[in-house]
């Protein structure tokens, strides 16, 4: 076992620690993951580095603001495997690594915990690591190189990979994680925390029932301890666990109970690395705060929570936590910041502060208990770019223009999109907008459909072709005349192609049955708003010009 002094050095906050709540509170700073889909295919041309010097949002300034003004102290930095290396087992791409390291160093400069997240869903181009895809050794080689680079930075946490899903054998996956842990430690990164993700998009609600908790409890550090091995879980609060809707339906603290009990019984810890909701939505202001309060009350087994997401997302993205200068969305001020500074750790502005030691954690006999495995379907199109009124905090009035189930085939240069009915409808015919069209960055894992990212088109992203089937739901039509391909409901081996898209049309609806997409409406203006692609539509990227990429992500069809 590690001594308490050693444990304190690793687990204490960089700027102080309050025993009344979790140790870490923070935000995902996305952008280097844009272009990655849930099959682990990453189009690096779609990366939008969240750094001002690379013409993206100013992620460095965002992190400084979150620390100084919101009291946060942890940031997760998603990046695609393909961005870092050209092929599995190859050396780090020097130019790409240099850019990503700028973000890591900006994070470290705030004195915060900095989580490297390989955003590939336990895959490389559709093939699962260690189970038909890249070998454990090839994946471990990536982490060996990263660990060598950051071995002297104990505040860099190694997040093995984002949201594994449909992994055939969870016990084999645990062996993959063990190989990675060994490689990280062998490279000299002996003091860094490592997070272990489970199956089912690492959903908190099914982490126990899926067998992930029991299997990953077998993973040990090289000295036999587990105090620096933390389970990573995700949880979104919308109707289908996908993180694609601005409305929350529950805090889902009841879905956390199985995991909480298991963690207490086995003396282990987890971190909620992704959660979120509509930035001004009254339901989310209530439910997200309630969830974070629950984690604070169980801080003996939950080390922290991070919201999704900021970085290269702009304010039009449904779950955006990106500040406008130093002005935050209500969800940040009322929940993530307030719940952390009042009930959890306190970051402050100085990297100094008193630290509290955390008892060593040992693994005990694993127990299993049944947890619900939700599989809600995505059924609503992405709201258009209706204006959000500046209502009172807590119950701000949200504009809901062009939502609902209208299906008006032809639209002028409006800025909203309507809900598509399930089925195989035709594409809409709105006029092509200008500026950035809807972008679908990383969708948090979940229980509904997810989709690859669209390809940029000139002058904004109008509508696209008909939808295509995905394993768990329909995929909306392509954007800006782009022809997208999807997967059949029952196999990833066969693909179907959407109907031919036309410039200026907007297809923002999608099917909840995996049989195609229906028409959207009111295409045009800014590409008709952010088209919802199956699971979490991670918004628009700031800027103007051609339509930019995005990434499907996290709680992407999360199981529960």
Coordinates of C-alpha atoms in Angstrom, one line a residue:
X1 CA 0.0 0.0 0.0
X2 CA 1.1 3.6 -0.6
X3 CA 1.8 5.7 2.4
X4 CA -0.8 8.4 3.2
X5 CA 1.8 11.0 2.3
X6 CA 2.2 9.5 -1.2
X7 CA -1.6 9.3 -1.6
X8 CA -1.9 12.9 -0.6
X9 CA 0.6 14.0 -3.2
X10 CA -1.5 12.3 -5.9
X11 CA -5.1 12.8 -4.8
X12 CA -5.0 16.2 -2.9
X13 CA -6.2 19.2 -4.8
X14 CA -3.6 21.4 -6.4
X15 CA -5.0 24.4 -4.5
X16 CA -6.7 23.0 -1.5
X17 CA -9.2 20.3 -0.6
X18 CA -12.5 20.5 1.3
X19 CA -13.6 17.2 2.9
X20 CA -17.2 18.2 2.5
X21 CA -17.4 17.2 -1.1
X22 CA -15.6 15.9 -4.2
X23 CA -11.9 16.7 -4.9
X24 CA -12.2 17.7 -8.5
X25 CA -14.7 19.9 -10.4
X26 CA -14.2 20.8 -14.0
X27 CA -15.0 20.9 -17.7
X28 CA -14.2 19.0 -20.9
X29 CA -12.2 21.2 -23.3
X30 CA -13.1 19.6 -26.6
X31 CA -11.8 20.2 -30.2
X32 CA -8.9 17.8 -30.7
X33 CA -11.5 15.0 -30.8
X34 CA -13.6 16.6 -33.5
X35 CA -13.9 14.3 -36.5
X36 CA -13.9 11.1 -34.3
X37 CA -17.0 8.9 -34.5
X38 CA -18.2 6.2 -32.2
X39 CA -16.5 3.5 -34.4
X40 CA -13.1 5.0 -33.6
X41 CA -12.6 6.5 -37.0
X42 CA -11.1 10.0 -36.8
X43 CA -10.9 12.4 -39.7
X44 CA -8.1 14.7 -38.5
X45 CA -9.0 17.4 -41.1
X46 CA -12.0 18.1 -38.9
X47 CA -10.0 18.9 -35.7
X48 CA -10.6 22.4 -34.4
X49 CA -7.9 22.9 -31.8
X50 CA -9.4 24.8 -28.9
X51 CA -6.5 27.3 -29.0
X52 CA -6.5 30.9 -30.1
X53 CA -3.1 30.5 -31.9
X54 CA -4.6 27.7 -34.1
X55 CA -7.7 29.8 -35.0
X56 CA -10.0 27.9 -32.6
X57 CA -11.7 29.0 -29.4
X58 CA -9.4 30.2 -26.7
X59 CA -9.3 27.1 -24.5
X60 CA -6.4 28.4 -22.5
X61 CA -8.3 31.6 -21.5
X62 CA -11.4 29.4 -20.8
X63 CA -9.5 27.3 -18.3
X64 CA -8.0 30.3 -16.6
X65 CA -11.5 31.8 -16.3
X66 CA -13.0 28.5 -15.0
X67 CA -10.3 28.4 -12.3
X68 CA -10.2 32.0 -11.3
X69 CA -13.9 32.9 -11.6
X70 CA -15.6 29.6 -11.0
X71 CA -13.3 27.9 -8.6
X72 CA -12.8 24.7 -10.8
X73 CA -9.7 22.6 -10.8
X74 CA -9.9 19.8 -13.4
X75 CA -10.1 19.7 -17.2
X76 CA -10.5 16.7 -19.5
X77 CA -8.7 17.2 -22.9
X78 CA -10.2 14.8 -25.5
X79 CA -8.0 13.9 -28.5
X80 CA -8.3 11.4 -31.3
X81 CA -5.8 8.5 -31.4
X82 CA -5.3 9.2 -35.2
X83 CA -4.3 12.8 -34.4
X84 CA -1.5 11.6 -32.2
X85 CA -0.1 8.8 -34.4
X86 CA -0.4 7.9 -38.1
X87 CA -1.0 4.2 -37.4
X88 CA -1.3 1.9 -34.4
X89 CA 2.2 1.4 -32.9
X90 CA 3.8 4.2 -34.8
X91 CA 5.7 7.1 -33.2
X92 CA 3.8 10.2 -32.1
X93 CA 3.2 12.7 -34.9
X94 CA 5.5 15.5 -33.8
X95 CA 3.6 18.4 -35.3
X96 CA 0.2 17.2 -34.0
X97 CA 1.6 16.4 -30.6
X98 CA 3.1 19.8 -30.4
X99 CA -0.3 21.4 -30.8
X100 CA -2.0 19.1 -28.3
X101 CA 0.8 19.7 -25.8
X102 CA 0.1 23.5 -26.0
X103 CA -3.4 22.7 -24.5
X104 CA -2.0 20.3 -21.9
X105 CA 0.6 22.9 -20.8
X106 CA -2.1 25.6 -20.6
X107 CA -4.1 23.3 -18.4
X108 CA -1.1 22.6 -16.1
X109 CA -0.4 26.3 -15.9
X110 CA -3.6 26.7 -14.0
X111 CA -2.5 24.2 -11.3
X112 CA -5.4 21.9 -12.3
X113 CA -5.8 18.2 -12.8
X114 CA -5.4 17.6 -16.6
X115 CA -7.0 14.4 -18.0
X116 CA -5.7 13.1 -21.3
X117 CA -8.6 11.4 -23.0
X118 CA -8.1 9.2 -26.0
X119 CA -11.5 9.7 -27.7
X120 CA -11.7 6.5 -29.7
X121 CA -14.4 4.3 -28.0
X122 CA -11.9 1.4 -27.6
X123 CA -11.4 1.2 -31.4
X124 CA -9.3 2.2 -34.3
X125 CA -11.4 2.6 -37.5
X126 CA -14.1 0.3 -36.3
X127 CA -11.9 -2.5 -34.9
X128 CA -11.9 -3.1 -31.2
X129 CA -8.5 -3.0 -29.3
X130 CA -7.3 -6.4 -28.3
X131 CA -10.4 -8.1 -29.8
X132 CA -9.9 -8.1 -33.5
X133 CA -8.4 -4.7 -33.9
X134 CA -5.1 -3.1 -32.8
X135 CA -3.2 -5.3 -30.4
X136 CA -2.9 -4.5 -26.7
X137 CA 0.8 -3.8 -27.3
X138 CA 0.1 -1.3 -30.1
X139 CA -2.4 0.6 -27.8
X140 CA 0.0 0.4 -24.9
X141 CA 2.8 1.8 -27.1
X142 CA 0.7 5.0 -27.5
X143 CA 0.4 5.3 -23.8
X144 CA 4.0 4.5 -23.2
X145 CA 5.0 7.5 -25.4
X146 CA 2.5 9.8 -23.7
X147 CA 3.6 8.6 -20.2
X148 CA 7.3 9.2 -21.1
X149 CA 6.4 12.8 -22.1
X150 CA 4.4 13.5 -19.0
X151 CA 6.0 11.3 -16.4
X152 CA 7.3 14.4 -14.5
X153 CA 3.8 16.0 -14.4
X154 CA 1.8 14.1 -11.7
X155 CA -1.2 16.4 -12.3
X156 CA -1.6 14.8 -15.8
X157 CA -4.1 12.0 -15.5
X158 CA -4.1 9.2 -18.0
X159 CA -7.7 8.5 -19.3
X160 CA -7.2 5.2 -21.1
X161 CA -9.9 5.7 -23.7
X162 CA -13.3 7.2 -24.1
X163 CA -16.5 5.2 -23.8
X164 CA -15.9 1.6 -24.9
X165 CA -19.1 0.0 -26.2
X166 CA -20.3 -3.3 -27.5
X167 CA -17.0 -4.8 -26.4
X168 CA -17.5 -8.6 -26.8
X169 CA -15.6 -9.7 -23.7
X170 CA -15.2 -7.3 -20.8
X171 CA -12.7 -9.6 -19.1
X172 CA -10.5 -9.4 -22.1
X173 CA -10.9 -5.6 -22.1
X174 CA -9.7 -5.6 -18.5
X175 CA -6.6 -7.4 -19.6
X176 CA -6.1 -4.6 -22.2
X177 CA -6.3 -2.0 -19.5
X178 CA -3.8 -4.0 -17.4
X179 CA -1.4 -3.9 -20.3
X180 CA -1.8 -0.1 -20.6
X181 CA -1.3 0.4 -16.8
X182 CA 1.9 -1.6 -16.9
X183 CA 3.2 0.3 -19.9
X184 CA 2.5 3.7 -18.3
X185 CA 4.3 2.7 -15.1
X186 CA 7.2 1.2 -16.9
X187 CA 7.6 4.5 -18.8
X188 CA 8.2 6.3 -15.5
X189 CA 4.8 7.8 -14.9
X190 CA 4.5 6.2 -11.4
X191 CA 2.6 9.0 -9.7
X192 CA -0.1 9.8 -12.2
X193 CA -3.8 8.8 -11.7
X194 CA -5.1 6.4 -14.4
X195 CA -8.8 6.1 -15.2
X196 CA -10.4 2.9 -16.2
X197 CA -13.5 3.0 -18.5
X198 CA -16.1 0.2 -18.7
X199 CA -18.4 -1.2 -21.4
X200 CA -21.8 0.3 -22.5
X201 CA -20.2 3.8 -23.1
X202 CA -18.9 3.5 -19.5
X203 CA -22.4 4.5 -18.3
X204 CA -22.7 5.0 -14.5
X205 CA -26.1 3.4 -14.6
X206 CA -24.9 0.1 -16.0
X207 CA -21.3 0.0 -14.8
X208 CA -22.1 -2.8 -12.2
X209 CA -24.7 -4.8 -14.2
X210 CA -22.6 -4.8 -17.3
X211 CA -19.8 -6.6 -15.4
X212 CA -17.4 -3.7 -15.9
X213 CA -16.9 -3.0 -12.2
X214 CA -16.1 -6.6 -11.4
X215 CA -13.8 -7.1 -14.4
X216 CA -11.9 -3.8 -14.0
X217 CA -11.4 -4.5 -10.3
X218 CA -8.9 -7.1 -11.3
X219 CA -6.7 -4.4 -12.8
X220 CA -3.8 -3.6 -10.4
X221 CA -1.0 -1.2 -10.3
X222 CA 2.5 -2.7 -10.6
X223 CA 2.9 -2.8 -6.9
X224 CA -0.4 -4.5 -6.4
X225 CA -2.3 -1.4 -5.2
X226 CA -5.3 0.4 -6.7
X227 CA -5.3 3.8 -5.1
X228 CA -4.3 5.5 -8.3
X229 CA -6.6 3.5 -10.5
X230 CA -10.0 5.3 -10.7
X231 CA -13.1 4.1 -12.6
X232 CA -14.3 6.6 -15.2
X233 CA -18.1 6.8 -15.6
X234 CA -20.5 9.1 -17.6
X235 CA -24.1 10.1 -17.1
X236 CA -26.4 12.4 -19.0
X237 CA -29.8 13.4 -17.8
X238 CA -32.0 13.7 -20.9
X239 CA -34.9 11.4 -21.9
X240 CA -32.7 8.8 -23.6
X241 CA -29.3 9.2 -21.9
X242 CA -27.8 10.5 -25.1
X243 CA -26.9 14.0 -24.1
X244 CA -28.5 15.4 -27.2
X245 CA -31.4 17.3 -25.6
X246 CA -31.4 20.6 -23.7
X247 CA -34.2 19.3 -21.4
X248 CA -33.3 17.0 -18.4
X249 CA -35.9 14.5 -17.2
X250 CA -34.3 13.4 -13.9
X251 CA -31.2 13.6 -11.8
X252 CA -30.9 9.8 -12.1
X253 CA -29.4 9.6 -8.6
X254 CA -31.4 6.4 -8.3
X255 CA -29.4 5.0 -11.2
X256 CA -26.2 5.8 -9.3
X257 CA -27.1 3.7 -6.3
X258 CA -25.8 0.3 -7.6
X259 CA -22.4 1.8 -8.4
X260 CA -22.2 3.8 -5.2
X261 CA -22.9 0.7 -3.1
X262 CA -20.4 -1.3 -5.1
X263 CA -17.7 1.3 -4.7
X264 CA -18.3 1.6 -1.0
X265 CA -18.3 -2.2 -0.5
X266 CA -15.1 -2.6 -2.5
X267 CA -13.3 0.6 -1.3
X268 CA -12.8 2.0 -4.8
X269 CA -13.4 5.4 -6.4
X270 CA -14.9 6.7 -9.6
X271 CA -14.9 10.0 -11.4
X272 CA -17.9 11.3 -13.4
X273 CA -16.0 12.5 -16.4
X274 CA -19.0 13.6 -18.5
X275 CA -22.4 15.0 -17.6
X276 CA -24.4 18.0 -18.7
X277 CA -27.6 19.5 -20.0
X278 CA -29.1 22.7 -21.5
X279 CA -27.1 25.7 -20.2
X280 CA -30.2 27.7 -19.3
X281 CA -32.9 25.0 -19.1
X282 CA -34.8 25.1 -15.8
X283 CA -35.1 21.3 -15.7
X284 CA -31.3 20.9 -16.0
X285 CA -30.6 23.6 -13.5
X286 CA -32.5 21.4 -11.0
X287 CA -31.4 17.9 -12.1
X288 CA -27.7 18.6 -12.7
X289 CA -27.4 20.4 -9.4
X290 CA -29.1 17.5 -7.6
X291 CA -26.8 15.0 -9.2
X292 CA -23.7 16.9 -8.3
X293 CA -25.0 17.3 -4.7
X294 CA -25.4 13.5 -4.6
X295 CA -21.8 13.1 -5.6
X296 CA -20.7 15.6 -3.0
X297 CA -22.6 13.6 -0.4
X298 CA -20.8 10.4 -1.5
X299 CA -17.3 12.0 -2.0
X300 CA -15.7 9.0 -0.2
X301 CA -16.2 7.1 -3.5
X302 CA -16.6 9.8 -6.1
X303 CA -13.5 11.9 -6.6
X304 CA -15.0 14.5 -8.9
X305 CA -17.2 15.5 -11.9
X306 CA -16.7 17.3 -15.2
X307 CA -19.2 19.0 -17.4
X308 CA -19.5 18.5 -21.1
X309 CA -18.4 20.7 -22.7
X310 CA -16.4 23.8 -23.7
X311 CA -13.4 24.4 -25.8
X312 CA -14.2 24.7 -29.5
X313 CA -18.0 24.6 -29.0
X314 CA -19.8 27.9 -29.4
X315 CA -22.9 29.1 -27.7
X316 CA -25.2 27.5 -30.3
X317 CA -24.3 24.0 -29.1
X318 CA -27.1 22.5 -26.9
X319 CA -24.8 21.5 -24.1
X320 CA -22.3 24.3 -24.4
X321 CA -20.5 25.4 -21.2
X322 CA -18.2 27.7 -23.2
X323 CA -18.2 31.2 -21.6
X324 CA -18.6 34.4 -23.6
X325 CA -15.6 36.1 -22.3
X326 CA -16.0 35.8 -18.6
X327 CA -19.8 35.4 -18.7
X328 CA -20.9 31.8 -17.9
X329 CA -24.2 30.0 -18.8
X330 CA -26.4 29.5 -15.7
X331 CA -25.7 25.8 -15.6
X332 CA -22.0 26.6 -14.9
X333 CA -22.6 29.3 -12.3
X334 CA -25.5 27.6 -10.5
X335 CA -24.4 24.0 -10.6
X336 CA -20.9 23.1 -11.7
X337 CA -19.2 26.1 -10.0
X338 CA -21.6 26.7 -7.0
X339 CA -22.0 23.0 -6.1
X340 CA -18.2 22.5 -6.3
X341 CA -17.0 25.6 -4.4
X342 CA -19.7 25.3 -1.8
X343 CA -19.8 21.5 -1.4
X344 CA -16.6 20.2 -2.9
X345 CA -13.0 21.3 -3.4
X346 CA -12.0 24.9 -3.8
X347 CA -9.6 25.8 -6.5
X348 CA -8.9 29.5 -5.9
X349 CA -6.2 31.2 -8.0
X350 CA -3.0 30.0 -6.4
X351 CA -1.5 26.5 -6.9
X352 CA -0.7 26.4 -3.2
X353 CA -3.0 25.3 -0.4
X354 CA -3.5 22.7 2.3
X355 CA -3.9 19.2 1.2
X356 CA -5.8 16.4 2.8
X357 CA -4.6 12.9 2.7
X358 CA -6.9 10.3 1.2
X359 CA -6.8 6.8 2.7
X360 CA -5.3 4.1 0.6
X361 CA -7.8 2.0 -1.3
X362 CA -7.7 -1.7 -1.5
X363 CA -9.7 -3.9 -3.7
X364 CA -12.1 -6.3 -2.0
X365 CA -14.3 -9.1 -3.2
X366 CA -16.4 -7.8 -6.1
X367 CA -20.1 -8.0 -5.9
X368 CA -22.6 -7.6 -8.7
X369 CA -26.0 -6.2 -8.6
X370 CA -28.5 -5.6 -11.4
X371 CA -28.7 -2.2 -12.9
X372 CA -31.1 -0.9 -15.4
X373 CA -29.7 -0.7 -18.9
X374 CA -31.8 2.0 -20.6
X375 CA -32.0 2.0 -24.4
X376 CA -34.0 5.0 -25.2
X377 CA -34.3 6.0 -28.8
X378 CA -33.5 9.5 -30.0
X379 CA -36.8 10.8 -31.3
X380 CA -36.6 14.5 -31.7
X381 CA -34.8 16.7 -34.2
X382 CA -32.4 19.3 -33.1
X383 CA -34.0 22.6 -32.1
X384 CA -33.3 25.3 -34.6
X385 CA -31.3 28.3 -33.6
X386 CA -34.2 29.9 -31.8
X387 CA -33.1 32.7 -29.6
X388 CA -32.8 32.1 -25.9
X389 CA -34.2 34.9 -23.9
X390 CA -32.4 36.2 -20.8
X391 CA -34.9 35.1 -18.2
X392 CA -34.3 35.1 -14.5
X393 CA -31.7 32.6 -13.3
X394 CA -33.2 29.3 -12.3
X395 CA -36.2 29.6 -14.6
X396 CA -34.8 31.4 -17.7
X397 CA -37.2 31.4 -20.6
X398 CA -36.0 29.4 -23.4
X399 CA -37.1 30.1 -27.0
X400 CA -38.3 27.0 -28.7
X401 CA -38.7 28.2 -32.2
X402 CA -39.0 25.6 -34.9
X403 CA -39.1 22.7 -32.6
X404 CA -41.9 20.1 -32.2
X405 CA -43.0 18.0 -35.0
X406 CA -43.6 20.3 -37.9
X407 CA -42.5 18.8 -41.2
X408 CA -42.8 21.6 -43.7
X409 CA -40.9 20.5 -46.7
X410 CA -39.8 23.8 -48.0
X411 CA -38.2 26.6 -45.9
X412 CA -36.8 30.0 -46.7
X413 CA -33.6 31.3 -45.2
X414 CA -34.7 30.6 -41.7
X415 CA -32.4 29.5 -38.9
X416 CA -34.2 26.7 -37.3
X417 CA -34.8 23.1 -38.1
X418 CA -37.8 21.0 -37.2
X419 CA -38.3 17.5 -35.8
X420 CA -38.1 14.8 -38.4
X421 CA -40.6 11.9 -38.2
X422 CA -39.1 8.5 -38.1
X423 CA -39.1 6.6 -41.3
X424 CA -37.6 7.3 -44.7
X425 CA -38.7 10.8 -45.6
X426 CA -37.3 13.0 -48.3
X427 CA -34.8 15.8 -47.7
X428 CA -35.9 19.4 -47.1
X429 CA -35.2 22.1 -49.6
X430 CA -34.2 25.2 -47.6
X431 CA -31.8 27.7 -49.1
X432 CA -28.1 27.3 -48.3
X433 CA -27.0 29.4 -45.4
X434 CA -23.7 31.1 -44.9
X435 CA -21.1 30.7 -42.2
X436 CA -20.7 27.6 -40.2
X437 CA -23.4 25.1 -40.4
X438 CA -24.4 22.6 -37.7
X439 CA -21.5 20.7 -36.4
X440 CA -21.7 17.4 -34.6
X441 CA -18.7 17.1 -32.3
X442 CA -18.2 14.3 -29.7
X443 CA -21.6 12.9 -28.7
X444 CA -21.6 11.6 -25.1
X445 CA -22.2 7.9 -25.1
X446 CA -25.7 6.8 -24.5
X447 CA -28.6 4.6 -25.4
X448 CA -29.7 6.1 -28.7
X449 CA -28.4 6.4 -32.2
X450 CA -25.1 8.0 -33.0
X451 CA -23.4 8.9 -36.2
X452 CA -20.1 9.9 -37.8
X453 CA -19.3 13.5 -38.3
X454 CA -20.4 15.4 -41.4
X455 CA -17.9 16.7 -43.9
X456 CA -17.6 20.4 -44.3
X457 CA -19.3 22.0 -47.4
X458 CA -18.7 25.4 -48.9
X459 CA -20.6 28.4 -47.6
X460 CA -22.5 26.7 -44.8
X461 CA -24.2 23.4 -44.3
X462 CA -27.7 23.3 -45.8
X463 CA -29.7 20.1 -45.7
X464 CA -28.4 16.7 -46.9
X465 CA -29.5 13.4 -48.2
X466 CA -31.9 11.0 -46.6
X467 CA -30.9 9.3 -43.3
X468 CA -29.2 6.0 -42.9
X469 CA -29.4 3.2 -40.5
X470 CA -27.2 2.9 -37.4
X471 CA -26.8 0.0 -35.0
X472 CA -29.0 1.7 -32.5
X473 CA -31.1 4.2 -34.4
X474 CA -31.4 6.3 -37.5
X475 CA -28.9 8.8 -38.8
X476 CA -30.0 12.1 -40.2
X477 CA -29.3 13.2 -43.7
X478 CA -25.9 14.6 -44.6
X479 CA -25.1 18.3 -44.3
X480 CA -24.4 20.8 -47.1
X481 CA -25.0 18.4 -49.9
X482 CA -22.7 15.9 -48.4
X483 CA -23.5 12.2 -49.0
X484 CA -23.1 10.3 -45.7
X485 CA -22.9 6.6 -45.2
X486 CA -24.1 4.7 -42.1
X487 CA -24.2 1.3 -40.7
X488 CA -27.0 -1.3 -40.9
X489 CA -28.9 -1.9 -37.6
X490 CA -27.4 -5.4 -37.0
X491 CA -23.9 -5.2 -38.5
X492 CA -21.1 -2.9 -38.9
X493 CA -19.8 -4.8 -41.9
X494 CA -22.4 -3.6 -44.4
X495 CA -23.1 0.1 -45.0
X496 CA -25.8 1.9 -46.8
X497 CA -25.6 5.3 -48.4
X498 CA -28.0 8.1 -48.0
X499 CA -30.1 9.6 -50.8
X500 CA -28.3 12.1 -52.9
X501 CA -28.1 15.4 -51.0
X502 CA -28.7 18.7 -52.6
X503 CA -27.0 22.0 -51.8
X504 CA -29.1 24.1 -49.4
X505 CA -31.4 21.4 -48.1
X506 CA -31.6 20.7 -44.4
X507 CA -32.3 17.3 -42.9
X508 CA -32.3 17.6 -39.2
X509 CA -34.7 14.8 -38.2
X510 CA -33.7 11.3 -37.7
X511 CA -35.2 7.9 -37.2
X512 CA -35.5 6.1 -33.9
X513 CA -35.7 2.7 -35.6
X514 CA -32.5 2.6 -37.6
X515 CA -34.4 2.7 -40.9
X516 CA -33.5 6.1 -42.2
X517 CA -34.2 9.8 -41.6
X518 CA -37.1 12.0 -42.3
X519 CA -37.3 15.5 -43.6
X520 CA -36.4 18.5 -41.6
X521 CA -37.7 22.0 -42.3
X522 CA -36.6 25.6 -42.6
X523 CA -33.2 24.9 -44.1
X524 CA -30.9 27.8 -44.9
X525 CA -29.5 30.4 -42.5
X526 CA -26.3 29.0 -41.0
X527 CA -26.9 25.7 -42.5
X528 CA -30.2 25.4 -40.8
X529 CA -28.8 25.2 -37.3
X530 CA -27.0 22.3 -35.8
X531 CA -28.4 19.1 -37.3
X532 CA -28.9 16.4 -34.8
X533 CA -26.9 13.3 -35.6
X534 CA -28.3 10.4 -33.7
X535 CA -26.8 10.6 -30.3
X536 CA -25.3 13.8 -28.8
X537 CA -25.1 16.6 -31.4
X538 CA -22.2 18.5 -30.0
X539 CA -23.0 21.7 -31.5
X540 CA -21.5 24.3 -33.7
X541 CA -17.9 25.4 -33.9
X542 CA -17.4 29.2 -33.7
X543 CA -16.2 31.0 -36.7
X544 CA -17.5 31.8 -40.2
X545 CA -17.0 30.3 -43.6
X546 CA -17.3 26.7 -44.6
X547 CA -19.2 24.1 -42.5
X548 CA -16.8 22.7 -39.9
X549 CA -16.6 19.1 -38.6
X550 CA -17.6 17.8 -35.4
X551 CA -17.4 14.7 -33.4
X552 CA -20.0 12.3 -32.1
X553 CA -19.3 11.5 -28.6
X554 CA -19.7 10.5 -25.1
X555 CA -22.8 9.2 -23.6
X556 CA -23.4 8.4 -27.1
X557 CA -26.2 6.0 -26.7
X558 CA -25.2 5.5 -23.2
X559 CA -26.8 2.3 -21.9
X560 CA -28.2 4.0 -18.8

